[in-house]
Coordinates of N, CA, C and O in Angstrom, one line a residue:
X1 N 98.0 -85.9 8.0 CA 97.3 -84.8 8.5 C 97.8 -84.1 9.4 O 98.7 -84.7 10.4
X2 N 98.1 -83.0 9.1 CA 99.0 -81.7 9.9 C 98.1 -81.8 11.3 O 97.4 -81.9 11.3
X3 N 99.1 -81.2 12.3 CA 98.5 -80.6 13.6 C 97.3 -79.5 13.2 O 97.5 -78.9 12.7
X4 N 96.2 -80.0 14.3 CA 95.2 -78.8 13.9 C 94.3 -79.2 13.1 O 93.2 -78.5 12.8
X5 N 94.6 -79.9 12.0 CA 93.6 -80.1 10.7 C 91.9 -80.7 11.2 O 91.4 -80.3 10.8
X6 N 92.6 -81.6 12.4 CA 91.3 -82.0 12.8 C 90.0 -81.0 13.2 O 89.1 -80.7 13.1
X7 N 90.9 -80.3 14.4 CA 89.8 -79.1 14.8 C 89.3 -78.2 13.6 O 88.5 -77.3 14.0
X8 N 90.4 -78.0 12.8 CA 89.8 -77.1 11.8 C 88.3 -77.6 10.8 O 87.5 -77.0 10.7
X9 N 88.8 -78.8 10.5 CA 87.4 -79.7 10.1 C 86.2 -79.5 11.2 O 85.0 -79.3 11.2
X10 N 86.8 -79.5 12.6 CA 85.4 -79.7 13.6 C 85.0 -78.3 13.7 O 83.6 -78.4 13.5
X11 N 85.6 -77.3 13.4 CA 85.1 -75.9 13.4 C 83.9 -75.9 12.3 O 83.0 -75.1 11.9
X12 N 84.8 -76.4 10.8 CA 84.0 -76.2 9.7 C 82.7 -77.1 9.9 O 81.7 -76.3 9.5
X13 N 82.8 -78.1 10.5 CA 81.3 -78.6 10.6 C 80.4 -78.1 11.8 O 79.3 -78.1 11.1
X14 N 81.0 -77.5 12.9 CA 80.4 -76.8 13.6 C 79.5 -75.3 13.1 O 78.6 -75.1 13.0
X15 N 80.4 -74.7 12.1 CA 80.2 -73.5 11.3 C 79.0 -73.9 10.3 O 77.6 -73.3 10.2
X16 N 79.1 -74.8 9.6 CA 78.1 -75.2 8.8 C 76.7 -75.6 9.4 O 75.9 -75.2 8.6
X17 N 76.6 -76.4 10.3 CA 75.6 -76.7 11.1 C 74.9 -75.6 11.9 O 73.7 -75.6 11.6
X18 N 75.5 -74.6 12.2 CA 75.2 -73.3 13.0 C 74.5 -72.4 11.6 O 73.3 -72.1 11.8
X19 N 74.9 -72.0 10.6 CA 74.5 -71.7 9.3 C 73.0 -72.3 9.0 O 72.5 -71.4 8.6
X20 N 73.4 -73.7 8.5 CA 72.1 -74.1 8.3 C 71.0 -74.3 9.4 O 69.8 -74.1 8.7
X21 N 71.4 -74.1 10.6 CA 70.1 -74.1 11.7 C 69.8 -72.7 11.5 O 68.6 -72.6 11.8
X22 N 70.3 -72.0 11.5 CA 69.9 -70.5 11.7 C 69.2 -70.2 10.5 O 68.0 -69.6 10.6
X23 N 69.7 -70.5 9.3 CA 68.7 -70.3 8.2 C 67.5 -71.0 8.2 O 66.5 -70.5 7.7
X24 N 67.2 -72.1 8.5 CA 66.2 -73.1 8.5 C 65.5 -72.3 9.6 O 64.3 -72.1 9.3
X25 N 66.0 -72.1 10.8 CA 65.1 -71.1 11.7 C 64.3 -69.8 11.0 O 63.4 -69.7 11.5
X26 N 65.0 -69.0 10.4 CA 64.7 -67.8 9.9 C 63.5 -68.0 9.0 O 62.8 -67.2 8.9
X27 N 64.0 -69.1 8.1 CA 63.1 -69.6 6.8 C 61.7 -69.8 7.6 O 60.8 -69.5 7.1
X28 N 61.9 -70.6 8.4 CA 60.6 -71.1 9.2 C 59.7 -70.0 9.7 O 58.6 -69.8 9.6
X29 N 60.6 -69.2 10.0 CA 59.8 -67.8 11.0 C 59.1 -66.9 9.7 O 58.0 -66.1 10.2
X30 N 59.7 -67.1 8.7 CA 58.8 -66.2 7.4 C 57.9 -66.9 6.7 O 57.4 -66.7 5.7
X31 N 57.4 -68.5 7.2 CA 56.5 -68.8 6.8 C 55.2 -68.0 6.5 O 54.6 -67.7 7.6
X32 N 54.5 -67.6 5.5 CA 53.2 -67.0 5.6 C 52.3 -67.3 6.2 O 51.8 -68.5 6.4
X33 N 51.8 -66.5 7.1 CA 50.6 -66.9 8.2 C 50.6 -67.7 9.4 O 49.8 -68.1 10.0
X34 N 51.9 -67.9 9.6 CA 52.1 -68.9 10.6 C 53.3 -68.2 11.8 O 53.0 -68.4 12.8
X35 N 53.9 -67.3 11.6 CA 54.8 -66.2 12.4 C 54.6 -65.3 12.0 O 54.1 -64.3 11.0
X36 N 55.0 -64.3 13.3 CA 55.2 -62.7 13.0 C 56.3 -62.4 12.7 O 57.6 -63.2 13.1
X37 N 56.6 -61.3 12.5 CA 58.2 -60.9 12.2 C 59.0 -61.0 13.2 O 60.2 -60.9 13.0
X38 N 58.7 -60.7 14.6 CA 59.3 -60.9 15.6 C 59.8 -62.5 16.1 O 61.1 -62.2 16.4
X39 N 59.3 -63.2 15.4 CA 59.8 -64.6 15.3 C 61.1 -64.7 14.4 O 62.2 -65.5 15.3
X40 N 61.5 -64.0 13.8 CA 62.6 -63.9 12.7 C 64.0 -63.7 13.8 O 65.2 -64.3 13.8
X41 N 63.5 -62.4 14.7 CA 64.8 -62.3 15.9 C 65.0 -63.2 16.6 O 66.3 -63.8 16.9
X42 N 64.0 -64.0 17.2 CA 64.4 -65.3 17.9 C 64.8 -66.2 17.4 O 65.5 -67.3 18.1
X43 N 64.3 -66.6 15.9 CA 65.2 -67.8 15.5 C 66.2 -68.2 15.0 O 66.8 -69.5 15.3
X44 N 67.3 -66.8 15.4 CA 68.3 -67.4 15.2 C 69.3 -67.5 16.6 O 70.3 -68.2 16.8
X45 N 68.9 -67.6 17.6 CA 69.0 -67.4 19.1 C 69.4 -68.8 19.6 O 70.4 -69.2 19.7
X46 N 68.5 -69.6 19.2 CA 68.7 -71.1 19.5 C 70.0 -71.8 19.0 O 71.1 -72.1 20.3
X47 N 70.4 -71.4 17.8 CA 71.8 -72.4 17.2 C 72.8 -71.6 17.9 O 74.0 -72.1 18.4
X48 N 72.7 -70.2 18.0 CA 74.0 -69.3 18.4 C 74.1 -69.5 20.0 O 75.3 -69.4 20.4
X49 N 72.9 -69.9 21.0 CA 73.3 -70.0 22.3 C 74.0 -71.4 22.4 O 74.7 -71.4 23.4
X50 N 73.5 -72.5 21.6 CA 74.3 -73.5 21.8 C 76.0 -73.2 21.2 O 76.9 -73.9 22.1
X51 N 76.2 -72.6 20.2 CA 77.7 -72.3 19.7 C 78.3 -71.7 21.0 O 79.6 -72.0 21.5
X52 N 77.8 -70.6 21.6 CA 78.2 -69.9 22.8 C 78.5 -70.9 24.2 O 79.8 -71.0 24.7
X53 N 77.4 -71.7 24.3 CA 77.8 -72.5 25.3 C 79.0 -73.6 25.1 O 79.7 -74.0 26.1
X54 N 79.0 -74.1 23.8 CA 80.0 -75.2 23.5 C 81.4 -74.4 23.7 O 82.4 -75.0 24.0
X55 N 81.3 -73.3 23.2 CA 82.8 -72.6 23.3 C 83.2 -72.3 25.1 O 84.4 -72.4 24.9
X56 N 82.0 -71.9 25.5 CA 82.5 -71.7 26.9 C 82.8 -73.2 27.6 O 83.9 -73.1 28.5
X57 N 82.3 -74.1 27.3 CA 82.4 -75.4 27.8 C 84.0 -76.0 27.5 O 84.8 -76.3 28.1
X58 N 84.6 -75.7 25.8 CA 85.8 -76.2 25.6 C 86.8 -74.9 26.0 O 87.8 -75.3 25.9
X59 N 86.6 -73.8 26.3 CA 87.6 -72.8 26.1 C 88.0 -72.5 27.5 O 89.1 -72.1 27.8
X60 N 87.0 -72.3 28.2 CA 87.2 -71.8 29.7 C 88.3 -73.1 30.4 O 87.5 -74.3 30.3
X61 N 89.2 -72.7 31.0 CA 90.1 -73.7 31.8 C 89.5 -74.0 33.5 O 89.8 -73.4 34.1
X62 N 88.2 -75.0 33.3 CA 87.2 -75.2 34.4 C 88.4 -76.1 35.6 O 89.1 -76.8 34.8
X63 N 88.2 -75.9 36.5 CA 89.0 -76.6 37.5 C 88.4 -78.0 37.4 O 87.3 -78.3 37.1
X64 N 89.3 -79.1 38.1 CA 89.0 -80.2 37.8 C 88.6 -80.6 39.3 O 88.9 -80.9 40.4
X65 N 86.8 -80.6 39.2 CA 86.2 -81.2 40.5 C 84.9 -81.9 40.4 O 84.4 -81.2 39.1
X66 N 84.1 -82.4 40.7 CA 82.8 -83.1 40.4 C 81.9 -81.9 40.4 O 81.1 -82.0 39.4
X67 N 81.9 -81.2 41.5 CA 81.1 -79.8 41.3 C 81.3 -79.0 40.1 O 80.0 -78.8 39.5
X68 N 82.5 -78.8 39.4 CA 82.4 -78.1 38.3 C 82.2 -78.8 37.2 O 81.5 -78.3 35.9
X69 N 82.3 -80.1 36.9 CA 81.5 -81.0 36.0 C 79.9 -81.0 35.8 O 79.7 -80.6 34.9
X70 N 79.5 -80.9 37.2 CA 78.3 -81.2 37.0 C 77.6 -79.7 36.4 O 76.5 -79.4 36.0
X71 N 78.1 -78.6 36.8 CA 77.9 -77.3 36.3 C 78.0 -77.1 35.1 O 77.2 -76.8 34.6
X72 N 79.3 -77.7 34.7 CA 79.5 -77.4 33.2 C 78.3 -78.2 32.1 O 77.8 -77.6 31.4
X73 N 78.5 -79.4 32.5 CA 77.4 -80.3 31.7 C 75.8 -80.2 32.1 O 75.0 -80.3 31.3
X74 N 75.7 -79.5 33.5 CA 74.4 -79.5 33.8 C 73.9 -78.0 32.9 O 72.7 -77.9 32.9
X75 N 74.8 -77.4 32.8 CA 74.4 -75.9 32.2 C 74.3 -76.2 30.8 O 73.4 -75.7 30.0
X76 N 75.1 -77.3 30.1 CA 75.4 -77.1 28.4 C 74.1 -78.1 28.0 O 73.4 -77.8 27.2
X77 N 73.6 -79.3 28.9 CA 72.6 -80.0 28.9 C 71.0 -79.4 28.4 O 70.5 -79.9 27.2
X78 N 70.8 -78.4 28.9 CA 69.6 -77.8 28.7 C 69.6 -76.8 27.5 O 68.5 -77.0 26.6
X79 N 70.5 -76.2 27.5 CA 70.9 -75.2 26.1 C 71.0 -76.2 24.8 O 70.3 -76.0 24.1
X80 N 71.5 -77.3 24.9 CA 71.8 -78.3 23.8 C 70.2 -79.0 23.5 O 70.2 -79.1 22.3
X81 N 69.7 -79.6 24.4 CA 68.4 -80.1 24.2 C 67.2 -79.2 23.6 O 66.9 -79.5 22.6
X82 N 67.5 -77.8 24.4 CA 66.5 -77.3 23.9 C 66.6 -76.6 22.4 O 65.8 -76.7 21.4
X83 N 67.8 -76.3 22.1 CA 68.4 -75.9 20.8 C 68.2 -77.0 19.8 O 67.7 -76.8 18.5
X84 N 68.4 -78.2 20.0 CA 68.1 -79.5 19.2 C 66.8 -79.5 19.0 O 66.2 -79.6 17.6
X85 N 66.0 -79.5 19.8 CA 64.5 -79.8 19.7 C 63.8 -78.9 18.8 O 63.0 -78.6 18.0
X86 N 64.2 -77.5 19.3 CA 63.7 -76.4 18.4 C 63.9 -76.3 17.2 O 63.2 -76.1 16.2
X87 N 65.1 -76.2 16.9 CA 66.0 -76.3 15.5 C 65.4 -77.6 14.7 O 65.0 -77.3 13.3
X88 N 65.1 -78.6 15.4 CA 64.8 -79.8 14.7 C 63.5 -79.4 14.1 O 63.0 -79.8 13.0
X89 N 62.5 -79.2 14.8 CA 61.1 -78.5 14.7 C 60.8 -77.6 13.3 O 60.1 -77.6 12.5
X90 N 61.9 -76.7 13.3 CA 61.9 -75.5 12.7 C 62.2 -76.2 10.9 O 61.5 -75.7 10.2
X91 N 63.4 -77.0 11.3 CA 64.0 -77.5 9.8 C 62.7 -78.4 9.3 O 62.5 -78.4 8.2
X92 N 62.3 -79.3 10.3 CA 61.2 -80.4 10.0 C 59.7 -79.6 9.2 O 59.3 -80.0 8.3
X93 N 59.5 -78.3 9.9 CA 58.3 -77.7 9.4 C 58.6 -76.7 8.2 O 57.8 -76.9 7.4
X94 N 59.5 -76.4 8.4 CA 60.2 -75.9 6.7 C 60.2 -76.9 5.5 O 59.5 -76.8 4.4
X95 N 60.6 -78.3 5.7 CA 60.7 -79.1 4.9 C 59.3 -79.6 4.4 O 59.0 -79.8 3.2
X96 N 58.3 -80.0 5.3 CA 57.1 -79.9 5.3 C 56.5 -78.8 4.3 O 55.9 -79.1 3.3
X97 N 56.5 -78.0 4.6 CA 56.1 -76.7 3.8 C 56.6 -76.4 2.7 O 55.8 -76.2 1.6
X98 N 57.8 -76.6 2.4 CA 58.5 -77.2 0.9 C 57.9 -78.4 0.1 O 58.3 -78.4 -0.9
X99 N 56.7 -79.1 0.6 CA 56.5 -80.0 0.4 C 57.3 -81.5 0.1 O 57.0 -82.1 -0.6
X100 N 58.5 -81.5 1.1 CA 59.0 -82.7 1.0 C 58.5 -83.9 1.5 O 57.3 -84.2 2.1
X101 N 58.8 -85.2 1.2 CA 58.2 -86.2 1.6 C 58.3 -86.6 3.0 O 59.3 -86.1 3.6
X102 N 57.5 -87.5 3.8 CA 57.4 -87.7 5.1 C 58.9 -88.2 5.6 O 59.2 -87.6 6.8
X103 N 59.4 -88.9 5.1 CA 60.8 -89.4 5.5 C 61.8 -88.3 5.6 O 62.3 -88.2 6.4
X104 N 61.8 -87.5 4.7 CA 62.7 -86.3 4.7 C 62.4 -85.5 5.7 O 63.1 -84.6 6.4
X105 N 61.2 -85.0 5.8 CA 60.7 -84.6 7.0 C 61.6 -84.8 8.5 O 61.4 -83.8 9.1
X106 N 61.0 -85.9 8.1 CA 61.6 -86.9 9.7 C 63.0 -87.1 10.2 O 63.2 -86.5 11.1
X107 N 63.7 -87.1 9.0 CA 65.0 -87.4 8.9 C 66.0 -86.3 8.7 O 67.2 -86.4 9.4
X108 N 65.5 -85.6 7.7 CA 66.4 -84.5 7.1 C 67.3 -83.7 8.3 O 68.2 -83.6 8.3
X109 N 66.4 -83.0 9.2 CA 66.7 -82.4 10.5 C 67.9 -83.1 11.2 O 68.7 -82.2 11.7
X110 N 68.0 -84.3 11.4 CA 68.8 -85.2 12.0 C 70.5 -84.8 11.6 O 71.4 -85.0 12.0
X111 N 70.6 -84.3 10.1 CA 71.8 -84.3 9.5 C 72.2 -83.2 10.3 O 73.6 -83.0 10.7
X112 N 71.6 -82.1 10.3 CA 72.0 -80.7 11.0 C 72.5 -81.0 12.6 O 73.5 -80.6 12.8
X113 N 71.7 -81.5 13.3 CA 71.8 -82.0 14.6 C 72.9 -82.7 14.8 O 74.0 -82.6 15.7
X114 N 72.9 -83.9 14.0 CA 74.1 -84.8 13.9 C 75.6 -84.1 13.7 O 76.7 -84.4 14.2
X115 N 75.7 -83.2 12.6 CA 76.8 -82.5 12.5 C 77.5 -81.7 13.4 O 78.3 -81.6 13.9
X116 N 76.8 -81.1 14.0 CA 77.1 -80.1 15.3 C 77.2 -81.0 16.3 O 78.2 -80.7 17.0
X117 N 76.6 -82.0 16.8 CA 76.7 -83.0 17.9 C 78.2 -83.5 17.5 O 79.2 -83.4 18.5
X118 N 78.4 -83.9 16.0 CA 80.1 -84.4 15.9 C 81.0 -83.7 16.2 O 82.1 -83.8 16.6
X119 N 80.7 -82.5 15.6 CA 81.9 -81.0 15.6 C 82.0 -80.8 16.9 O 83.2 -80.7 17.3
X120 N 81.0 -80.8 17.7 CA 81.2 -80.5 19.4 C 82.1 -81.7 20.1 O 83.2 -81.2 20.5
X121 N 81.8 -82.7 19.6 CA 82.7 -83.9 20.1 C 84.0 -83.6 20.0 O 84.5 -83.8 20.5
X122 N 84.1 -83.7 18.7 CA 85.9 -83.6 18.2 C 86.7 -82.4 18.7 O 87.5 -82.2 19.0
X123 N 85.9 -81.1 18.8 CA 86.4 -80.1 19.4 C 86.6 -80.2 21.3 O 87.8 -79.9 21.6
X124 N 86.0 -81.4 21.8 CA 86.3 -81.8 22.9 C 87.2 -82.4 23.2 O 88.1 -82.5 24.3
X125 N 87.6 -83.1 22.3 CA 88.6 -84.3 22.1 C 90.0 -83.9 21.7 O 91.2 -84.4 21.7
X126 N 90.0 -82.9 20.6 CA 91.2 -82.3 19.7 C 91.8 -81.6 20.7 O 91.6 -80.6 21.5
X127 N 93.2 -82.0 20.6 CA 94.2 -81.6 21.6 C 94.3 -80.3 21.6 O 94.7 -79.6 22.6
X128 N 94.0 -79.4 20.2 CA 94.6 -78.1 20.0 C 93.1 -77.3 20.9 O 93.5 -76.0 21.2
X129 N 92.3 -78.2 21.3 CA 90.9 -77.5 21.8 C 91.0 -77.8 23.2 O 89.9 -77.2 23.9
X130 N 91.1 -78.9 23.7 CA 91.0 -79.7 24.9 C 91.7 -78.9 26.1 O 92.7 -78.6 25.8
X131 N 91.2 -78.3 26.8 CA 91.5 -77.9 28.0 C 93.0 -78.2 28.9 O 93.7 -77.9 29.1
X132 N 93.0 -79.7 28.9 CA 93.9 -80.6 29.5 C 95.2 -80.1 29.0 O 96.3 -80.0 29.3
X133 N 95.0 -80.0 27.3 CA 95.9 -80.1 26.7 C 96.7 -78.6 26.7 O 98.1 -78.5 26.2
X134 N 96.1 -77.6 26.9 CA 96.3 -76.1 27.1 C 97.2 -76.0 28.4 O 97.6 -75.2 28.6
X135 N 96.7 -77.0 29.6 CA 97.6 -76.7 30.6 C 99.0 -76.8 30.5 O 99.4 -78.0 29.9
X136 N 100.1 -76.2 31.4 CA 101.3 -76.4 31.3 C 101.3 -77.4 32.8 O 101.2 -77.1 33.5
X137 N 101.6 -78.8 32.2 CA 102.0 -79.6 33.4 C 102.8 -79.0 34.2 O 104.2 -78.8 33.9
X138 N 102.7 -79.4 35.7 CA 104.0 -79.1 36.6 C 104.5 -80.2 36.8 O 104.1 -81.3 37.1
X139 N 106.0 -80.0 36.9 CA 106.7 -81.2 37.1 C 107.3 -80.9 38.6 O 107.3 -79.8 39.0
X140 N 107.7 -82.0 39.3 CA 108.0 -81.7 40.8 C 109.6 -80.7 40.7 O 109.8 -80.0 41.5
X141 N 110.2 -80.9 39.5 CA 111.5 -80.0 39.5 C 110.9 -78.5 39.2 O 111.8 -77.6 39.6
X142 N 109.8 -78.1 39.0 CA 109.3 -76.8 38.6 C 108.8 -76.3 40.2 O 108.9 -75.1 40.6
X143 N 108.3 -77.3 41.2 CA 107.7 -76.8 42.3 C 108.3 -76.9 43.3 O 108.5 -76.1 44.2
X144 N 109.7 -77.9 43.3 CA 110.6 -77.8 44.5 C 111.8 -76.8 43.8 O 112.3 -77.0 42.8
X145 N 112.5 -76.3 45.0 CA 113.4 -75.7 44.6 C 114.7 -76.3 44.2 O 114.9 -77.4 45.1
X146 N 115.6 -76.1 43.5 CA 116.6 -77.0 43.2 C 118.0 -76.7 44.6 O 117.8 -75.8 45.1
X147 N 118.1 -78.2 44.6 CA 119.0 -78.1 45.9 C 120.5 -78.4 45.2 O 120.3 -79.5 44.3
X148 N 121.5 -78.0 45.7 CA 122.6 -78.2 45.1 C 123.4 -79.3 45.8 O 123.4 -79.0 47.0
X149 N 123.7 -80.3 45.3 CA 124.5 -81.4 45.9 C 126.0 -81.5 45.7 O 126.7 -81.3 44.8
X150 N 126.6 -81.6 47.2 CA 128.3 -81.3 47.0 C 128.5 -82.9 47.5 O 128.4 -83.3 48.1
X151 N 129.3 -83.3 46.3 CA 129.8 -84.7 46.9 C 131.0 -84.7 48.0 O 131.3 -83.6 48.0
X152 N 130.8 -85.7 48.7 CA 131.7 -85.9 49.8 C 133.3 -85.9 49.1 O 133.4 -87.0 48.2
X153 N 134.4 -85.6 49.8 CA 135.6 -85.7 49.3 C 135.8 -87.5 49.4 O 135.2 -88.1 50.3
X154 N 136.7 -87.9 48.6 CA 137.0 -89.2 48.3 C 138.0 -89.4 49.3 O 139.4 -88.9 49.0
X155 N 138.1 -90.6 50.4 CA 139.2 -90.8 51.0 C 140.0 -92.1 50.5 O 139.7 -92.7 49.8
X156 N 141.5 -91.6 50.8 CA 142.4 -92.6 50.2 C 142.2 -93.9 50.8 O 141.8 -94.1 52.0
X157 N 142.6 -94.9 50.2 CA 142.4 -96.2 50.8 C 142.9 -96.6 52.4 O 142.4 -97.4 53.1
X158 N 143.8 -95.9 52.6 CA 144.7 -95.9 53.9 C 143.7 -95.3 55.0 O 143.9 -95.6 56.2
X159 N 143.1 -94.1 54.6 CA 142.2 -93.6 55.5 C 141.0 -94.1 55.9 O 140.0 -93.7 56.6
X160 N 140.4 -95.2 55.1 CA 138.9 -95.7 55.2 C 139.2 -96.6 56.6 O 137.8 -97.0 56.6
X161 N 139.9 -97.1 57.0 CA 140.0 -98.0 58.2 C 139.3 -97.1 59.4 O 139.5 -96.7 60.1

């Protein structure tokens, strides 16, 4: 596998998950008698908010400290949790409306959410998207000024006494 192929597949998976989630949310909002037209506008928000949050998480070069870790993950968790619950309910409701069997209604939406979780995790560990891999490591040679060392002259054996 060539370098970057993993991240490409992760982006394909995330994109497919987002498209499926947005489409299901909008289709659910269009079920006659259950929703008003304004629901269509809001239907796309949930998965798109998750994508933006994940891009912020993976693309921003966050400082390394516990405080920033709490902020990053504490901010992502409610976005991901709400997006997953709302999208699950929309897709589940849509599958029920289409007459799918109860098992498909219950577990079918997990495919979309599982794909998005897997793709997101892959983007977090893939070297081409991982923030630590994008940082240029500093070495002691780069931080300390170069010092020129001059060798001591070699004394002849008779002068060593």
